Amino acid sequence: MAAPPRRSLLVLLSGLLVFASLVALTTAIYEDQVGLADWHQKYIGKVKQAVYHSQKSGRRRVVVLTEENVISSLDLRSGDIFWRHVIDKNDPLDQLGLSLGKYVLTLSSGGTILRAWNLPDGLMIWETNLRTSTASNSQLHVMSNNKAARDNLVLVSAGRWIYAVSSIDGAISWEKEFSLDDLEIKRILQSPENDVVYALGLAGSSKLALYHLSAKTGEILKDIQESFPGGLCGKTVLGSDNVFVALDKARSSLLLIEFKGERISYNKVLVSDLVQDLSGSFELQSLSSDIISLQTSSSISLLKLKGTDGLEVLQRFDQPAAVSDSLPITEKEKAFAVVQHLGSEIEFIVKFTSDLSSEIIREKVNIDQNKGNVERVFLNSYIRTDKSHGFRALVVMEDHSLLLIQQGEVVWSRDDGLASIVDVTTSELPVEKDGVSVAGVEHNLFEWLKGHMLKLKGTLMLANADEVAAIQALRLKSSEKNKMTRDHNGFRKLLVVLTKAGKVMTLHTGDGRVIWSKLLPSLRASRFGGVPSALRIYQWQVPHHSVMRENPSVLVVGRTGAESSAPGVFSILDSYSGEELNSMKLDHSVFQIIPLTLKDSSEQRLYLILDSNSNAHLYPKSADTLNIFLHEMSNLYFYSVDIQANVIKGYSLQKSCDLNFGDDYCFSTKELWSIIFPSDSERIVISETRNMNEVVHTQAKTIGDHDVMYKYLSKNLVFVATLSPKAAGDIGSVLPEEASLVAYLIDAVTGRILHRVTHHGAQGPVHAVLSENWVVYHYFNLRAHRFEMAVIEIYDQSRADNKDVMKLILGKHNLSAPITSYARPEVAVKSQSYFFTHSVKAMAVTQTAKGITSKQLLIGTIGDQVLALDKRYLDPRRSVNPTQQEKEEGIIPLTDSLPIIPQSFVTHSHQVEALRGIVSIPAKLESTTLVFTYGVDLFYTQLAPSRTYDSLTDEFSYALLLITIAVLVAAIIVTWIWSEKKELGDKWR
């Protein structure tokens, strides 16, 4: 009889079985994880032009052109994006058109580039480059029912040039350059017979010219010119077939200009006679051959043109409103829409131009008041079932959102203001109260068991496609990431974003949904008046300790105008509700915003606002704040970079304010130092400093031979890069011998240059990031014809004596000695350069709670993706043949290029179109950082630079762990019983 296996062998076999099951677990965690830790949102921006294409069959769509340089096709039923193209900012889109019902035409770069796109799928059909005399306001006109050619010609005017281009293949049929000096074509019109093209132009500010051209050859048939003594401002609209309405140079009168044969006659009408309470600027718009709208910031007047005899006001809308372009309904009839505000509603009115006294549609629509006023309206018609005409309108709101109104309702809306984010901050969610659970709870035991059985099948790779989809739906439903309370790992937060429209919106990091939004009254622009600008958003109050029960708040800083000398505005908002707690218009400008590390007793952060007169203003204004600030004022220093003047200056503060006597919260500044760069050889292109909230875990770095290097961790360290003047242009526009980049490390307290390095043959653009004691910057090497990334690390040599262990034991070290920037620092610098494959749009560095986790560079590439590059690849101590000690330290052997690992792309397969910024937010869990990327699109994810070494992942199967423990316990019991029986059998022998 064979002896039974030994107990240890059985335990080993059981352990191998468990290990094999866990290996299967690690290879099956990807397919059902999609969308659990990241999200991606697509936007288009503020619409400035729209063209409908609503054929009887097929998909009804609208093609739009936006201020973010995006052309896109939207589904009229849902607002979803069919396709879109984000064009580079260096090629600004000017005009949009539709030809032959299947080509989308775009004119860009001041009338120099004409493109045709396929309407169904957005593929580019052709591109034509055009010559122009000067960059000017270009015009695009698609000819209709053209008898002179086999297809519709596209007329393009730019400067004093007119081109006729085939809409099928982009071939230029004819071109014409006018000989009149300083001529700029303002309008292109088509004769009713379609064989003559009218071109109206303005030479200088006083001469008006009208040309009659042959639509077939471009030959000039007639040339009429007239000079106006008072001058014209350049804005003209067509009043009738032979009457133009123009605005004079003083913008106070309208000129009614009539062309009769070879003669020109005109009459002048004062605008004040038409609109009594006119204030600010206004706009003119032609609705038909004799109807013109005059729009101000608060009203719209409909005017009837009586030849050159004058204008008559037919109707006036006194509420803030917007009017659409006229829409042809029949050969003789046109319709237009007016959308005006009535309290908490908007009113949608459609009229025929032939009879303004009657209305086709008058509907009231409820709308969110946080969207502001209506700015643009695009009207479209459709045929109802009873063969009558129905109307819908695409409405652009003040906050850049887009709405479709039809039959008295908002069919769909898009928050496209999120395509123009200017700044981001974060806010913690409230603490979950005891006894209150906002998580979803399974309804019964059967559902609970069913869910866990599905998850177990997915873990063991036994689930089919439908079950995998069900598993993902269950996880999204039961996930705690969407709760409105903070979690112990710090993954759930609020992203508080400020948009270019002056709107503050909060996004939940769980799924990117908008929690609340607020259009700030202080940053709302009148339609034709001043243009306030939103600058920055900061955390204002972060409650801790005694004020824990108060809600956190954020501070929004802006200007009342676009100029740097315009007065500033403050707005303080509750982070949880969006309620505006306080708003103030400052009596000084906002030149620079300096967040301080100080807080008052209510946990409100202190800020210094530097105005254009170099005076510093302290906020918030309270006695407690002033006492705290005065106690630390002698230790406060700051600097300013003036790129235009090519100078950097350092300042300290003094108690009195020269301009505001008696204002205890105003302080004058004292210039301590300045660095003036020679403008003929260097121009400042970028300056960077450390993140004020960055946490550094250790000030020492242990190298392979057990030596210690001390980091130079001054918060006053500033990185500045300059380029030679010729190297500031596009890549390749200068010879390598004429280009150079100089990198500086400067102490902001004394102005001392700690390090300076020159890169000959280097050209911009330059992007940089400064963290701890190192800086990484990116540029183009003209000699190698490749991009490069350089790293500089700076170390403090004054602490070299601390390496003696006996001195540390006896306390004879200088680790606790005060550090002063006025003492000349003993620093050692190490640097290295590497080739890099990609062009760069933005750079950031990962931030974690304690600074223990390894750093990664977050690089926004030219492909609008984010690459996470380990900082170890940018170690200046890398060598071709590292020693054994350096290998043990983790130094990577030197290569000339930095590796691009496809798995290192944080955005995976997504593109963040027109990427502008990357923000890294520490979580409470040290291993994890939250990454938010914004441009026209938004993308959010969680990143673990050193893997999740301090926690189990969210996908860890607790059910499988319980099964494993149960199997091990059963194996132990069976093995023990077997062993007891064996021992008993041995004793009976």
Short mmCIF file of C-alpha atoms in Angstrom, two decimals, residues 551-866:
data_model
loop_
_atom_site.label_atom_id
_atom_site.label_comp_id
_atom_site.label_asym_id
_atom_site.label_seq_id
_atom_site.Cartn_x
_atom_site.Cartn_y
_atom_site.Cartn_z
CA ASN A 551 -18.76 75.88 3.36
CA PRO A 552 -15.59 76.49 1.37
CA SER A 553 -15.58 79.41 -1.06
CA VAL A 554 -13.67 80.55 -4.13
CA LEU A 555 -12.42 83.95 -5.27
CA VAL A 556 -12.81 85.13 -8.87
CA VAL A 557 -10.64 88.04 -10.02
CA GLY A 558 -11.33 89.96 -13.21
CA ARG A 559 -11.16 93.35 -14.91
CA THR A 560 -13.92 95.65 -16.09
CA GLY A 561 -12.13 96.06 -19.41
CA ALA A 562 -9.60 94.36 -21.62
CA GLU A 563 -6.82 96.84 -20.75
CA SER A 564 -4.44 96.14 -17.87
CA SER A 565 -5.24 99.59 -16.43
CA ALA A 566 -8.98 98.83 -16.13
CA PRO A 567 -10.38 98.60 -12.56
CA GLY A 568 -10.55 95.13 -11.08
CA VAL A 569 -13.55 93.18 -9.80
CA PHE A 570 -13.85 90.57 -7.05
CA SER A 571 -16.52 87.90 -6.68
CA ILE A 572 -16.66 85.36 -3.84
CA LEU A 573 -18.79 82.23 -4.39
CA ASP A 574 -19.90 79.38 -2.16
CA SER A 575 -18.26 76.21 -3.50
CA TYR A 576 -21.25 73.98 -2.73
CA SER A 577 -24.17 76.08 -3.95
CA GLY A 578 -22.68 78.71 -6.28
CA GLU A 579 -24.27 81.51 -4.27
CA GLU A 580 -22.43 84.81 -4.65
CA LEU A 581 -21.39 85.73 -1.09
CA ASN A 582 -19.77 89.04 -1.95
CA SER A 583 -18.96 91.13 -4.97
CA MET A 584 -16.99 94.33 -5.22
CA LYS A 585 -15.62 96.66 -7.86
CA LEU A 586 -12.10 97.66 -6.91
CA ASP A 587 -10.90 101.25 -7.05
CA HIS A 588 -7.62 100.15 -8.57
CA SER A 589 -6.41 98.02 -11.47
CA VAL A 590 -5.23 94.41 -11.31
CA PHE A 591 -1.72 94.08 -12.71
CA GLN A 592 -0.54 91.05 -10.73
CA ILE A 593 -2.18 88.66 -8.24
CA ILE A 594 0.03 87.30 -5.45
CA PRO A 595 -1.50 84.48 -3.35
CA LEU A 596 0.06 84.34 0.11
CA THR A 597 0.54 81.28 2.30
CA LEU A 598 -1.03 83.17 5.24
CA LYS A 599 -4.56 82.64 6.59
CA ASP A 600 -6.65 84.55 9.07
CA SER A 601 -8.61 83.07 11.99
CA SER A 602 -11.57 82.21 9.74
CA GLU A 603 -9.31 80.22 7.37
CA GLN A 604 -9.57 82.87 4.65
CA ARG A 605 -6.46 83.07 2.51
CA LEU A 606 -4.62 86.38 2.10
CA TYR A 607 -3.97 87.94 -1.31
CA LEU A 608 -1.94 90.88 -2.52
CA ILE A 609 -3.15 92.69 -5.63
CA LEU A 610 -0.50 94.74 -7.39
CA ASP A 611 -1.92 97.61 -9.45
CA SER A 612 -0.47 99.41 -12.46
CA ASN A 613 1.04 102.07 -10.14
CA SER A 614 3.11 99.41 -8.29
CA ASN A 615 0.98 99.65 -5.13
CA ALA A 616 0.02 96.48 -3.28
CA HIS A 617 -3.49 96.04 -1.85
CA LEU A 618 -4.26 93.47 0.86
CA TYR A 619 -7.42 91.33 0.82
CA PRO A 620 -9.54 90.47 2.74
CA LYS A 621 -9.76 93.77 4.57
CA SER A 622 -10.09 93.08 8.30
CA ALA A 623 -8.18 93.93 11.47
CA ASP A 624 -7.26 90.27 11.98
CA THR A 625 -5.88 90.03 8.45
CA LEU A 626 -3.89 93.24 8.83
CA ASN A 627 -2.25 92.10 12.09
CA ILE A 628 -1.21 88.76 10.57
CA PHE A 629 0.12 90.43 7.44
CA LEU A 630 2.10 93.15 9.28
CA HIS A 631 3.77 90.49 11.40
CA GLU A 632 5.07 88.73 8.27
CA MET A 633 5.47 91.70 5.93
CA SER A 634 9.21 92.02 6.42
CA ASN A 635 9.66 88.49 5.06
CA LEU A 636 7.56 89.02 1.93
CA TYR A 637 9.22 89.55 -1.43
CA PHE A 638 7.84 89.28 -4.93
CA TYR A 639 8.88 89.89 -8.50
CA SER A 640 7.29 90.93 -11.79
CA VAL A 641 8.18 90.06 -15.36
CA ASP A 642 7.53 92.68 -18.04
CA ILE A 643 7.89 90.90 -21.36
CA GLN A 644 7.26 94.06 -23.37
CA ALA A 645 9.98 96.04 -21.57
CA ASN A 646 12.23 92.95 -21.40
CA VAL A 647 12.92 93.41 -17.69
CA ILE A 648 12.47 91.51 -14.41
CA LYS A 649 12.14 93.43 -11.15
CA GLY A 650 12.10 92.41 -7.50
CA TYR A 651 10.19 94.25 -4.76
CA SER A 652 9.63 94.45 -1.04
CA LEU A 653 6.76 96.19 0.79
CA GLN A 654 6.57 99.40 2.78
CA LYS A 655 3.86 100.42 5.25
CA SER A 656 2.56 103.58 3.63
CA CYS A 657 0.74 103.84 0.32
CA ASP A 658 1.67 106.90 -1.72
CA LEU A 659 -1.66 107.28 -3.54
CA ASN A 660 -4.22 106.27 -0.90
CA PHE A 661 -3.44 108.09 2.31
CA GLY A 662 -5.35 106.67 5.23
CA ASP A 663 -5.85 103.29 3.57
CA ASP A 664 -4.30 100.82 6.00
CA TYR A 665 -4.59 97.98 3.48
CA CYS A 666 -2.59 99.69 0.74
CA PHE A 667 1.19 99.33 0.71
CA SER A 668 3.78 100.92 -1.48
CA THR A 669 6.51 98.81 -3.04
CA LYS A 670 10.24 99.29 -3.02
CA GLU A 671 12.26 98.12 -5.98
CA LEU A 672 15.16 95.99 -4.73
CA TRP A 673 16.71 94.82 -7.96
CA SER A 674 16.13 94.63 -11.69
CA ILE A 675 17.56 92.62 -14.56
CA ILE A 676 17.32 94.34 -17.92
CA PHE A 677 17.98 92.04 -20.85
CA PRO A 678 19.51 93.58 -23.98
CA SER A 679 16.68 93.72 -26.50
CA ASP A 680 19.00 93.41 -29.48
CA SER A 681 20.19 89.95 -28.36
CA GLU A 682 17.63 88.49 -25.92
CA ARG A 683 13.86 88.61 -25.52
CA ILE A 684 12.03 87.09 -22.54
CA VAL A 685 9.70 84.30 -23.68
CA ILE A 686 8.76 82.42 -20.49
CA SER A 687 9.15 82.52 -16.71
CA GLU A 688 8.21 79.78 -14.25
CA THR A 689 8.25 79.29 -10.50
CA ARG A 690 7.34 76.51 -8.11
CA ASN A 691 3.75 75.68 -7.24
CA MET A 692 3.14 77.37 -3.88
CA ASN A 693 1.23 74.28 -2.65
CA GLU A 694 3.91 71.79 -3.67
CA VAL A 695 4.92 69.37 -0.91
CA VAL A 696 8.55 68.20 -0.77
CA HIS A 697 9.05 64.99 1.19
CA THR A 698 12.79 65.23 1.78
CA GLN A 699 15.50 67.80 1.24
CA ALA A 700 18.22 65.19 0.77
CA LYS A 701 18.92 62.80 -2.07
CA THR A 702 20.99 59.68 -1.44
CA ILE A 703 23.05 58.57 -4.43
CA GLY A 704 24.50 55.18 -5.32
CA ASP A 705 27.76 55.49 -3.37
CA HIS A 706 25.75 56.30 -0.21
CA ASP A 707 26.72 59.95 -0.47
CA VAL A 708 24.10 62.62 0.26
CA MET A 709 23.21 65.58 -1.96
CA TYR A 710 21.02 68.36 -0.50
CA LYS A 711 18.40 69.90 -2.78
CA TYR A 712 18.29 73.67 -3.20
CA LEU A 713 14.64 74.11 -2.16
CA SER A 714 14.17 77.85 -2.17
CA LYS A 715 10.61 78.96 -2.95
CA ASN A 716 12.13 82.13 -4.41
CA LEU A 717 13.73 80.26 -7.30
CA VAL A 718 12.61 81.56 -10.71
CA PHE A 719 13.31 80.08 -14.13
CA VAL A 720 13.52 82.52 -17.04
CA ALA A 721 14.19 81.70 -20.69
CA THR A 722 15.15 84.21 -23.38
CA LEU A 723 15.45 83.86 -27.14
CA SER A 724 17.39 85.87 -29.67
CA PRO A 725 14.99 88.23 -31.50
CA LYS A 726 15.22 86.38 -34.81
CA ALA A 727 14.51 83.04 -33.11
CA ALA A 728 11.06 84.18 -31.95
CA GLY A 729 9.45 83.33 -35.31
CA ASP A 730 8.24 80.03 -36.72
CA ILE A 731 10.53 77.02 -36.64
CA GLY A 732 12.98 77.16 -39.55
CA SER A 733 12.57 80.89 -40.16
CA VAL A 734 16.13 81.63 -38.99
CA LEU A 735 19.57 80.13 -39.49
CA PRO A 736 21.12 78.15 -36.61
CA GLU A 737 23.93 80.70 -36.34
CA GLU A 738 21.39 83.46 -35.64
CA ALA A 739 19.34 81.59 -33.03
CA SER A 740 20.06 80.95 -29.36
CA LEU A 741 18.20 80.22 -26.14
CA VAL A 742 19.48 81.29 -22.72
CA ALA A 743 18.11 79.68 -19.53
CA TYR A 744 18.45 81.44 -16.17
CA LEU A 745 17.89 80.37 -12.57
CA ILE A 746 17.32 83.56 -10.55
CA ASP A 747 16.80 84.21 -6.84
CA ALA A 748 13.67 86.38 -6.60
CA VAL A 749 14.77 88.04 -3.31
CA THR A 750 18.18 89.35 -4.37
CA GLY A 751 18.03 89.08 -8.16
CA ARG A 752 21.19 86.98 -8.08
CA ILE A 753 21.63 84.76 -11.15
CA LEU A 754 22.38 81.32 -9.71
CA HIS A 755 22.91 79.61 -13.05
CA ARG A 756 22.98 80.54 -16.72
CA VAL A 757 23.28 78.25 -19.73
CA THR A 758 23.15 79.04 -23.46
CA HIS A 759 21.81 76.71 -26.16
CA HIS A 760 23.20 77.81 -29.51
CA GLY A 761 21.07 77.06 -32.53
CA ALA A 762 17.91 76.74 -30.41
CA GLN A 763 14.51 78.19 -31.26
CA GLY A 764 11.14 78.43 -29.58
CA PRO A 765 8.40 77.92 -28.65
CA VAL A 766 9.68 77.22 -25.13
CA HIS A 767 7.69 75.33 -22.49
CA ALA A 768 8.97 74.70 -18.97
CA VAL A 769 8.02 73.32 -15.57
CA LEU A 770 9.79 73.97 -12.24
CA SER A 771 9.47 71.56 -9.32
CA GLU A 772 11.51 71.02 -6.15
CA ASN A 773 15.11 71.74 -7.17
CA TRP A 774 14.87 70.99 -10.88
CA VAL A 775 13.50 72.54 -14.05
CA VAL A 776 12.71 70.87 -17.37
CA TYR A 777 12.23 72.93 -20.54
CA HIS A 778 11.44 72.09 -24.16
CA TYR A 779 12.67 73.81 -27.35
CA PHE A 780 13.70 73.11 -30.95
CA ASN A 781 17.29 72.38 -31.98
CA LEU A 782 17.88 73.85 -35.44
CA ARG A 783 21.21 72.12 -35.92
CA ALA A 784 19.83 68.65 -35.23
CA HIS A 785 16.40 69.44 -36.72
CA ARG A 786 14.77 67.86 -33.68
CA PHE A 787 13.00 68.91 -30.53
CA GLU A 788 14.94 68.75 -27.29
CA MET A 789 14.20 68.66 -23.59
CA ALA A 790 16.79 69.90 -21.12
CA VAL A 791 16.93 69.40 -17.37
CA ILE A 792 18.74 71.46 -14.74
CA GLU A 793 19.09 70.28 -11.13
CA ILE A 794 20.50 72.60 -8.46
CA TYR A 795 21.93 71.41 -5.13
CA ASP A 796 22.95 73.22 -1.94
CA GLN A 797 26.66 72.77 -1.22
CA SER A 798 26.56 74.73 2.03
CA ARG A 799 25.17 71.65 3.80
CA ALA A 800 27.98 69.36 2.68
CA ASP A 801 29.30 69.15 6.28
CA ASN A 802 26.12 67.36 7.31
CA LYS A 803 27.43 64.19 5.67
CA ASP A 804 29.66 63.59 8.74
CA VAL A 805 27.74 61.11 10.90
CA MET A 806 29.56 62.14 14.10
CA LYS A 807 28.56 65.77 13.60
CA LEU A 808 24.97 64.69 13.19
CA ILE A 809 25.16 62.63 16.39
CA LEU A 810 26.77 65.45 18.35
CA GLY A 811 24.35 68.02 16.93
CA LYS A 812 27.11 69.98 15.20
CA HIS A 813 25.28 70.35 11.94
CA ASN A 814 23.52 73.18 10.16
CA LEU A 815 20.26 71.50 9.19
CA SER A 816 18.31 73.77 11.54
CA ALA A 817 20.33 76.89 10.78
CA PRO A 818 18.24 79.71 9.25
CA ILE A 819 18.57 80.14 5.50
CA THR A 820 18.80 83.61 4.00
CA SER A 821 18.82 84.53 0.35
CA TYR A 822 21.17 87.44 1.11
CA ALA A 823 24.01 85.04 1.86
CA ARG A 824 25.73 83.98 -1.33
CA PRO A 825 24.61 80.37 -1.82
CA GLU A 826 27.07 77.60 -2.55
CA VAL A 827 25.27 75.69 -5.25
CA ALA A 828 26.18 72.86 -7.59
CA VAL A 829 24.31 72.45 -10.86
CA LYS A 830 23.89 69.36 -13.02
CA SER A 831 22.29 69.53 -16.46
CA GLN A 832 21.67 67.37 -19.50
CA SER A 833 19.77 67.58 -22.81
CA TYR A 834 17.85 64.88 -24.65
CA PHE A 835 16.16 64.62 -28.01
CA PHE A 836 12.37 64.41 -27.86
CA THR A 837 10.04 63.25 -30.63
CA HIS A 838 7.03 65.51 -30.12
CA SER A 839 6.24 69.18 -30.20
CA VAL A 840 4.73 70.34 -26.92
CA LYS A 841 1.65 72.45 -26.10
CA ALA A 842 1.69 72.36 -22.29
CA MET A 843 3.72 70.86 -19.44
CA ALA A 844 2.98 70.03 -15.82
CA VAL A 845 4.32 67.77 -13.08
CA THR A 846 2.43 65.32 -10.89
CA GLN A 847 1.60 66.47 -7.36
CA THR A 848 0.92 64.06 -4.48
CA ALA A 849 -0.17 64.59 -0.87
CA LYS A 850 3.19 64.01 0.85
CA GLY A 851 5.61 64.27 -2.07
CA ILE A 852 6.87 60.70 -1.54
CA THR A 853 5.72 59.24 -4.86
CA SER A 854 8.05 59.50 -7.85
CA LYS A 855 7.49 62.49 -10.09
CA GLN A 856 6.20 62.26 -13.64
CA LEU A 857 6.13 64.98 -16.28
CA LEU A 858 2.74 65.49 -17.88
CA ILE A 859 3.39 66.60 -21.45
CA GLY A 860 0.65 67.85 -23.75
CA THR A 861 1.80 66.83 -27.21
CA ILE A 862 1.04 68.37 -30.60
CA GLY A 863 -1.36 65.46 -31.14
CA ASP A 864 -3.52 66.81 -28.27
CA GLN A 865 -2.70 63.91 -25.99
CA VAL A 866 -1.04 63.83 -22.57
#
